[in-house]
């Protein structure tokens, strides 16, 4: 059997400055969709939510002939009270998945921002 894992983080860029600073925080409960196509052409759709550290994980065990070939991870929603606007250029990340069994692929963080930037920024 072949096993694969995809994980990433969802953060709130409070000051919308594009860098992670002390005012920023991870988003717990954010929803992420991961769509993968297998070597045989089957499309698999996964839904994941971030944990208390802002990390989501999707994992699968399947026959080697059915393993993931390419995937698309995209943020769906943030349930945070203020941090609900998706940052620019973060609509999704496509990537090929040609890792051996047991390997984990890290996706760059998805960023949400406040509707209005707080005064202290």
mmCIF file with all atom_site columns, N, CA, C and O in Angstrom, residues 32-67:
data_model
loop_
_atom_site.group_PDB
_atom_site.id
_atom_site.type_symbol
_atom_site.label_atom_id
_atom_site.label_alt_id
_atom_site.label_comp_id
_atom_site.label_asym_id
_atom_site.label_entity_id
_atom_site.label_seq_id
_atom_site.pdbx_PDB_ins_code
_atom_site.Cartn_x
_atom_site.Cartn_y
_atom_site.Cartn_z
_atom_site.occupancy
_atom_site.B_iso_or_equiv
_atom_site.pdbx_formal_charge
_atom_site.auth_seq_id
_atom_site.auth_comp_id
_atom_site.auth_asym_id
_atom_site.auth_atom_id
_atom_site.pdbx_PDB_model_num
ATOM 1   N N  . UNK A 1 32 ? -10.469 23.977 4.595   1.00 0.00 ? 32 UNK A N  1
ATOM 2   C CA . UNK A 1 32 ? -9.613  23.870 3.412   1.00 0.00 ? 32 UNK A CA 1
ATOM 3   C C  . UNK A 1 32 ? -10.081 22.670 2.600   1.00 0.00 ? 32 UNK A C  1
ATOM 4   O O  . UNK A 1 32 ? -10.412 21.619 3.157   1.00 0.00 ? 32 UNK A O  1
ATOM 5   N N  . UNK A 1 33 ? -10.137 22.828 1.281   1.00 0.00 ? 33 UNK A N  1
ATOM 6   C CA . UNK A 1 33 ? -10.465 21.716 0.390   1.00 0.00 ? 33 UNK A CA 1
ATOM 7   C C  . UNK A 1 33 ? -9.202  21.278 -0.342  1.00 0.00 ? 33 UNK A C  1
ATOM 8   O O  . UNK A 1 33 ? -8.411  22.119 -0.772  1.00 0.00 ? 33 UNK A O  1
ATOM 9   N N  . UNK A 1 34 ? -9.019  19.986 -0.464  1.00 0.00 ? 34 UNK A N  1
ATOM 10  C CA . UNK A 1 34 ? -7.883  19.434 -1.215  1.00 0.00 ? 34 UNK A CA 1
ATOM 11  C C  . UNK A 1 34 ? -8.465  18.475 -2.249  1.00 0.00 ? 34 UNK A C  1
ATOM 12  O O  . UNK A 1 34 ? -9.182  17.534 -1.910  1.00 0.00 ? 34 UNK A O  1
ATOM 13  N N  . UNK A 1 35 ? -8.177  18.765 -3.507  1.00 0.00 ? 35 UNK A N  1
ATOM 14  C CA . UNK A 1 35 ? -8.652  17.954 -4.624  1.00 0.00 ? 35 UNK A CA 1
ATOM 15  C C  . UNK A 1 35 ? -7.442  17.264 -5.235  1.00 0.00 ? 35 UNK A C  1
ATOM 16  O O  . UNK A 1 35 ? -6.466  17.941 -5.569  1.00 0.00 ? 35 UNK A O  1
ATOM 17  N N  . UNK A 1 36 ? -7.467  15.954 -5.339  1.00 0.00 ? 36 UNK A N  1
ATOM 18  C CA . UNK A 1 36 ? -6.344  15.225 -5.927  1.00 0.00 ? 36 UNK A CA 1
ATOM 19  C C  . UNK A 1 36 ? -6.834  14.336 -7.069  1.00 0.00 ? 36 UNK A C  1
ATOM 20  O O  . UNK A 1 36 ? -7.923  13.772 -7.005  1.00 0.00 ? 36 UNK A O  1
ATOM 21  N N  . UNK A 1 37 ? -6.008  14.228 -8.083  1.00 0.00 ? 37 UNK A N  1
ATOM 22  C CA . UNK A 1 37 ? -6.277  13.290 -9.171  1.00 0.00 ? 37 UNK A CA 1
ATOM 23  C C  . UNK A 1 37 ? -5.255  12.161 -9.037  1.00 0.00 ? 37 UNK A C  1
ATOM 24  O O  . UNK A 1 37 ? -4.081  12.412 -8.745  1.00 0.00 ? 37 UNK A O  1
ATOM 25  N N  . UNK A 1 38 ? -5.733  10.936 -9.189  1.00 0.00 ? 38 UNK A N  1
ATOM 26  C CA . UNK A 1 38 ? -4.847  9.785  -9.017  1.00 0.00 ? 38 UNK A CA 1
ATOM 27  C C  . UNK A 1 38 ? -4.188  9.409  -10.339 1.00 0.00 ? 38 UNK A C  1
ATOM 28  O O  . UNK A 1 38 ? -4.572  9.904  -11.399 1.00 0.00 ? 38 UNK A O  1
ATOM 29  N N  . UNK A 1 39 ? -3.212  8.521  -10.253 1.00 0.00 ? 39 UNK A N  1
ATOM 30  C CA . UNK A 1 39 ? -2.506  8.032  -11.447 1.00 0.00 ? 39 UNK A CA 1
ATOM 31  C C  . UNK A 1 39 ? -3.481  7.404  -12.449 1.00 0.00 ? 39 UNK A C  1
ATOM 32  O O  . UNK A 1 39 ? -3.259  7.442  -13.645 1.00 0.00 ? 39 UNK A O  1
ATOM 33  N N  . UNK A 1 40 ? -4.604  6.860  -11.944 1.00 0.00 ? 40 UNK A N  1
ATOM 34  C CA . UNK A 1 40 ? -5.578  6.227  -12.832 1.00 0.00 ? 40 UNK A CA 1
ATOM 35  C C  . UNK A 1 40 ? -6.654  7.208  -13.306 1.00 0.00 ? 40 UNK A C  1
ATOM 36  O O  . UNK A 1 40 ? -7.578  6.817  -14.010 1.00 0.00 ? 40 UNK A O  1
ATOM 37  N N  . UNK A 1 41 ? -6.548  8.491  -12.889 1.00 0.00 ? 41 UNK A N  1
ATOM 38  C CA . UNK A 1 41 ? -7.491  9.501  -13.361 1.00 0.00 ? 41 UNK A CA 1
ATOM 39  C C  . UNK A 1 41 ? -8.695  9.745  -12.468 1.00 0.00 ? 41 UNK A C  1
ATOM 40  O O  . UNK A 1 41 ? -9.563  10.549 -12.792 1.00 0.00 ? 41 UNK A O  1
ATOM 41  N N  . UNK A 1 42 ? -8.759  9.070  -11.340 1.00 0.00 ? 42 UNK A N  1
ATOM 42  C CA . UNK A 1 42 ? -9.870  9.288  -10.410 1.00 0.00 ? 42 UNK A CA 1
ATOM 43  C C  . UNK A 1 42 ? -9.655  10.597 -9.647  1.00 0.00 ? 42 UNK A C  1
ATOM 44  O O  . UNK A 1 42 ? -8.537  10.929 -9.259  1.00 0.00 ? 42 UNK A O  1
ATOM 45  N N  . UNK A 1 43 ? -10.744 11.338 -9.430  1.00 0.00 ? 43 UNK A N  1
ATOM 46  C CA . UNK A 1 43 ? -10.661 12.591 -8.679  1.00 0.00 ? 43 UNK A CA 1
ATOM 47  C C  . UNK A 1 43 ? -11.149 12.355 -7.251  1.00 0.00 ? 43 UNK A C  1
ATOM 48  O O  . UNK A 1 43 ? -12.234 11.828 -7.040  1.00 0.00 ? 43 UNK A O  1
ATOM 49  N N  . UNK A 1 44 ? -10.317 12.727 -6.290  1.00 0.00 ? 44 UNK A N  1
ATOM 50  C CA . UNK A 1 44 ? -10.655 12.572 -4.878  1.00 0.00 ? 44 UNK A CA 1
ATOM 51  C C  . UNK A 1 44 ? -10.747 13.949 -4.245  1.00 0.00 ? 44 UNK A C  1
ATOM 52  O O  . UNK A 1 44 ? -9.850  14.778 -4.417  1.00 0.00 ? 44 UNK A O  1
ATOM 53  N N  . UNK A 1 45 ? -11.825 14.204 -3.533  1.00 0.00 ? 45 UNK A N  1
ATOM 54  C CA . UNK A 1 45 ? -12.057 15.505 -2.915  1.00 0.00 ? 45 UNK A CA 1
ATOM 55  C C  . UNK A 1 45 ? -12.034 15.345 -1.400  1.00 0.00 ? 45 UNK A C  1
ATOM 56  O O  . UNK A 1 45 ? -12.790 14.540 -0.857  1.00 0.00 ? 45 UNK A O  1
ATOM 57  N N  . UNK A 1 46 ? -11.181 16.110 -0.734  1.00 0.00 ? 46 UNK A N  1
ATOM 58  C CA . UNK A 1 46 ? -11.053 16.035 0.714   1.00 0.00 ? 46 UNK A CA 1
ATOM 59  C C  . UNK A 1 46 ? -11.446 17.371 1.338   1.00 0.00 ? 46 UNK A C  1
ATOM 60  O O  . UNK A 1 46 ? -11.218 18.424 0.747   1.00 0.00 ? 46 UNK A O  1
ATOM 61  N N  . UNK A 1 47 ? -11.994 17.299 2.526   1.00 0.00 ? 47 UNK A N  1
ATOM 62  C CA . UNK A 1 47 ? -12.343 18.493 3.287   1.00 0.00 ? 47 UNK A CA 1
ATOM 63  C C  . UNK A 1 47 ? -11.593 18.395 4.606   1.00 0.00 ? 47 UNK A C  1
ATOM 64  O O  . UNK A 1 47 ? -11.616 17.347 5.260   1.00 0.00 ? 47 UNK A O  1
ATOM 65  N N  . UNK A 1 48 ? -10.936 19.489 4.984   1.00 0.00 ? 48 UNK A N  1
ATOM 66  C CA . UNK A 1 48 ? -10.173 19.481 6.234   1.00 0.00 ? 48 UNK A CA 1
ATOM 67  C C  . UNK A 1 48 ? -10.403 20.780 6.987   1.00 0.00 ? 48 UNK A C  1
ATOM 68  O O  . UNK A 1 48 ? -10.710 21.814 6.400   1.00 0.00 ? 48 UNK A O  1
ATOM 69  N N  . UNK A 1 49 ? -10.259 20.703 8.300   1.00 0.00 ? 49 UNK A N  1
ATOM 70  C CA . UNK A 1 49 ? -10.379 21.884 9.156   1.00 0.00 ? 49 UNK A CA 1
ATOM 71  C C  . UNK A 1 49 ? -9.100  22.010 9.980   1.00 0.00 ? 49 UNK A C  1
ATOM 72  O O  . UNK A 1 49 ? -8.503  21.001 10.361  1.00 0.00 ? 49 UNK A O  1
ATOM 73  N N  . UNK A 1 50 ? -8.712  23.241 10.249  1.00 0.00 ? 50 UNK A N  1
ATOM 74  C CA . UNK A 1 50 ? -7.483  23.460 11.006  1.00 0.00 ? 50 UNK A CA 1
ATOM 75  C C  . UNK A 1 50 ? -7.696  23.166 12.490  1.00 0.00 ? 50 UNK A C  1
ATOM 76  O O  . UNK A 1 50 ? -8.774  23.370 13.034  1.00 0.00 ? 50 UNK A O  1
ATOM 77  N N  . UNK A 1 51 ? -6.622  22.721 13.129  1.00 0.00 ? 51 UNK A N  1
ATOM 78  C CA . UNK A 1 51 ? -6.655  22.446 14.568  1.00 0.00 ? 51 UNK A CA 1
ATOM 79  C C  . UNK A 1 51 ? -6.271  23.709 15.349  1.00 0.00 ? 51 UNK A C  1
ATOM 80  O O  . UNK A 1 51 ? -6.169  24.796 14.769  1.00 0.00 ? 51 UNK A O  1
ATOM 81  N N  . UNK A 1 52 ? -6.024  23.572 16.628  1.00 0.00 ? 52 UNK A N  1
ATOM 82  C CA . UNK A 1 52 ? -5.712  24.726 17.473  1.00 0.00 ? 52 UNK A CA 1
ATOM 83  C C  . UNK A 1 52 ? -4.394  25.403 17.097  1.00 0.00 ? 52 UNK A C  1
ATOM 84  O O  . UNK A 1 52 ? -4.152  26.543 17.480  1.00 0.00 ? 52 UNK A O  1
ATOM 85  N N  . UNK A 1 53 ? -3.554  24.707 16.318  1.00 0.00 ? 53 UNK A N  1
ATOM 86  C CA . UNK A 1 53 ? -2.295  25.296 15.861  1.00 0.00 ? 53 UNK A CA 1
ATOM 87  C C  . UNK A 1 53 ? -2.420  25.848 14.440  1.00 0.00 ? 53 UNK A C  1
ATOM 88  O O  . UNK A 1 53 ? -1.430  26.222 13.819  1.00 0.00 ? 53 UNK A O  1
ATOM 89  N N  . UNK A 1 54 ? -3.663  25.854 13.900  1.00 0.00 ? 54 UNK A N  1
ATOM 90  C CA . UNK A 1 54 ? -3.890  26.379 12.564  1.00 0.00 ? 54 UNK A CA 1
ATOM 91  C C  . UNK A 1 54 ? -3.465  25.438 11.456  1.00 0.00 ? 54 UNK A C  1
ATOM 92  O O  . UNK A 1 54 ? -3.342  25.837 10.310  1.00 0.00 ? 54 UNK A O  1
ATOM 93  N N  . UNK A 1 55 ? -3.273  24.164 11.775  1.00 0.00 ? 55 UNK A N  1
ATOM 94  C CA . UNK A 1 55 ? -2.773  23.185 10.798  1.00 0.00 ? 55 UNK A CA 1
ATOM 95  C C  . UNK A 1 55 ? -3.889  22.234 10.370  1.00 0.00 ? 55 UNK A C  1
ATOM 96  O O  . UNK A 1 55 ? -4.632  21.721 11.203  1.00 0.00 ? 55 UNK A O  1
ATOM 97  N N  . UNK A 1 56 ? -3.986  22.035 9.042   1.00 0.00 ? 56 UNK A N  1
ATOM 98  C CA . UNK A 1 56 ? -4.909  21.028 8.508   1.00 0.00 ? 56 UNK A CA 1
ATOM 99  C C  . UNK A 1 56 ? -4.076  19.903 7.914   1.00 0.00 ? 56 UNK A C  1
ATOM 100 O O  . UNK A 1 56 ? -2.942  20.102 7.477   1.00 0.00 ? 56 UNK A O  1
ATOM 101 N N  . UNK A 1 57 ? -4.651  18.705 7.896   1.00 0.00 ? 57 UNK A N  1
ATOM 102 C CA . UNK A 1 57 ? -3.948  17.538 7.361   1.00 0.00 ? 57 UNK A CA 1
ATOM 103 C C  . UNK A 1 57 ? -4.933  16.668 6.597   1.00 0.00 ? 57 UNK A C  1
ATOM 104 O O  . UNK A 1 57 ? -6.061  16.448 7.043   1.00 0.00 ? 57 UNK A O  1
ATOM 105 N N  . UNK A 1 58 ? -4.484  16.174 5.447   1.00 0.00 ? 58 UNK A N  1
ATOM 106 C CA . UNK A 1 58 ? -5.234  15.205 4.652   1.00 0.00 ? 58 UNK A CA 1
ATOM 107 C C  . UNK A 1 58 ? -4.288  14.034 4.422   1.00 0.00 ? 58 UNK A C  1
ATOM 108 O O  . UNK A 1 58 ? -3.131  14.242 4.032   1.00 0.00 ? 58 UNK A O  1
ATOM 109 N N  . UNK A 1 59 ? -4.747  12.825 4.688   1.00 0.00 ? 59 UNK A N  1
ATOM 110 C CA . UNK A 1 59 ? -3.903  11.645 4.501   1.00 0.00 ? 59 UNK A CA 1
ATOM 111 C C  . UNK A 1 59 ? -4.725  10.525 3.879   1.00 0.00 ? 59 UNK A C  1
ATOM 112 O O  . UNK A 1 59 ? -5.940  10.453 4.072   1.00 0.00 ? 59 UNK A O  1
ATOM 113 N N  . UNK A 1 60 ? -4.048  9.677  3.117   1.00 0.00 ? 60 UNK A N  1
ATOM 114 C CA . UNK A 1 60 ? -4.743  8.590  2.423   1.00 0.00 ? 60 UNK A CA 1
ATOM 115 C C  . UNK A 1 60 ? -3.800  7.411  2.269   1.00 0.00 ? 60 UNK A C  1
ATOM 116 O O  . UNK A 1 60 ? -2.593  7.577  2.072   1.00 0.00 ? 60 UNK A O  1
ATOM 117 N N  . UNK A 1 61 ? -4.358  6.224  2.362   1.00 0.00 ? 61 UNK A N  1
ATOM 118 C CA . UNK A 1 61 ? -3.625  4.990  2.077   1.00 0.00 ? 61 UNK A CA 1
ATOM 119 C C  . UNK A 1 61 ? -4.368  4.292  0.946   1.00 0.00 ? 61 UNK A C  1
ATOM 120 O O  . UNK A 1 61 ? -5.590  4.152  1.015   1.00 0.00 ? 61 UNK A O  1
ATOM 121 N N  . UNK A 1 62 ? -3.631  3.909  -0.088  1.00 0.00 ? 62 UNK A N  1
ATOM 122 C CA . UNK A 1 62 ? -4.260  3.297  -1.256  1.00 0.00 ? 62 UNK A CA 1
ATOM 123 C C  . UNK A 1 62 ? -3.237  2.436  -2.000  1.00 0.00 ? 62 UNK A C  1
ATOM 124 O O  . UNK A 1 62 ? -2.039  2.519  -1.719  1.00 0.00 ? 62 UNK A O  1
ATOM 125 N N  . UNK A 1 63 ? -3.679  1.650  -2.972  1.00 0.00 ? 63 UNK A N  1
ATOM 126 C CA . UNK A 1 63 ? -2.729  0.872  -3.771  1.00 0.00 ? 63 UNK A CA 1
ATOM 127 C C  . UNK A 1 63 ? -1.782  1.809  -4.532  1.00 0.00 ? 63 UNK A C  1
ATOM 128 O O  . UNK A 1 63 ? -2.179  2.904  -4.927  1.00 0.00 ? 63 UNK A O  1
ATOM 129 N N  . UNK A 1 64 ? -0.560  1.383  -4.737  1.00 0.00 ? 64 UNK A N  1
ATOM 130 C CA . UNK A 1 64 ? 0.452   2.187  -5.442  1.00 0.00 ? 64 UNK A CA 1
ATOM 131 C C  . UNK A 1 64 ? -0.046  2.663  -6.809  1.00 0.00 ? 64 UNK A C  1
ATOM 132 O O  . UNK A 1 64 ? 0.195   3.786  -7.213  1.00 0.00 ? 64 UNK A O  1
ATOM 133 N N  . UNK A 1 65 ? -0.805  1.818  -7.513  1.00 0.00 ? 65 UNK A N  1
ATOM 134 C CA . UNK A 1 65 ? -1.297  2.169  -8.850  1.00 0.00 ? 65 UNK A CA 1
ATOM 135 C C  . UNK A 1 65 ? -2.363  3.265  -8.809  1.00 0.00 ? 65 UNK A C  1
ATOM 136 O O  . UNK A 1 65 ? -2.657  3.888  -9.823  1.00 0.00 ? 65 UNK A O  1
ATOM 137 N N  . UNK A 1 66 ? -2.941  3.507  -7.627  1.00 0.00 ? 66 UNK A N  1
ATOM 138 C CA . UNK A 1 66 ? -4.008  4.500  -7.479  1.00 0.00 ? 66 UNK A CA 1
ATOM 139 C C  . UNK A 1 66 ? -3.527  5.785  -6.798  1.00 0.00 ? 66 UNK A C  1
ATOM 140 O O  . UNK A 1 66 ? -4.322  6.664  -6.508  1.00 0.00 ? 66 UNK A O  1
ATOM 141 N N  . UNK A 1 67 ? -2.254  5.875  -6.500  1.00 0.00 ? 67 UNK A N  1
ATOM 142 C CA . UNK A 1 67 ? -1.721  7.003  -5.714  1.00 0.00 ? 67 UNK A CA 1
ATOM 143 C C  . UNK A 1 67 ? -1.961  8.355  -6.368  1.00 0.00 ? 67 UNK A C  1
ATOM 144 O O  . UNK A 1 67 ? -2.219  8.458  -7.557  1.00 0.00 ? 67 UNK A O  1
#
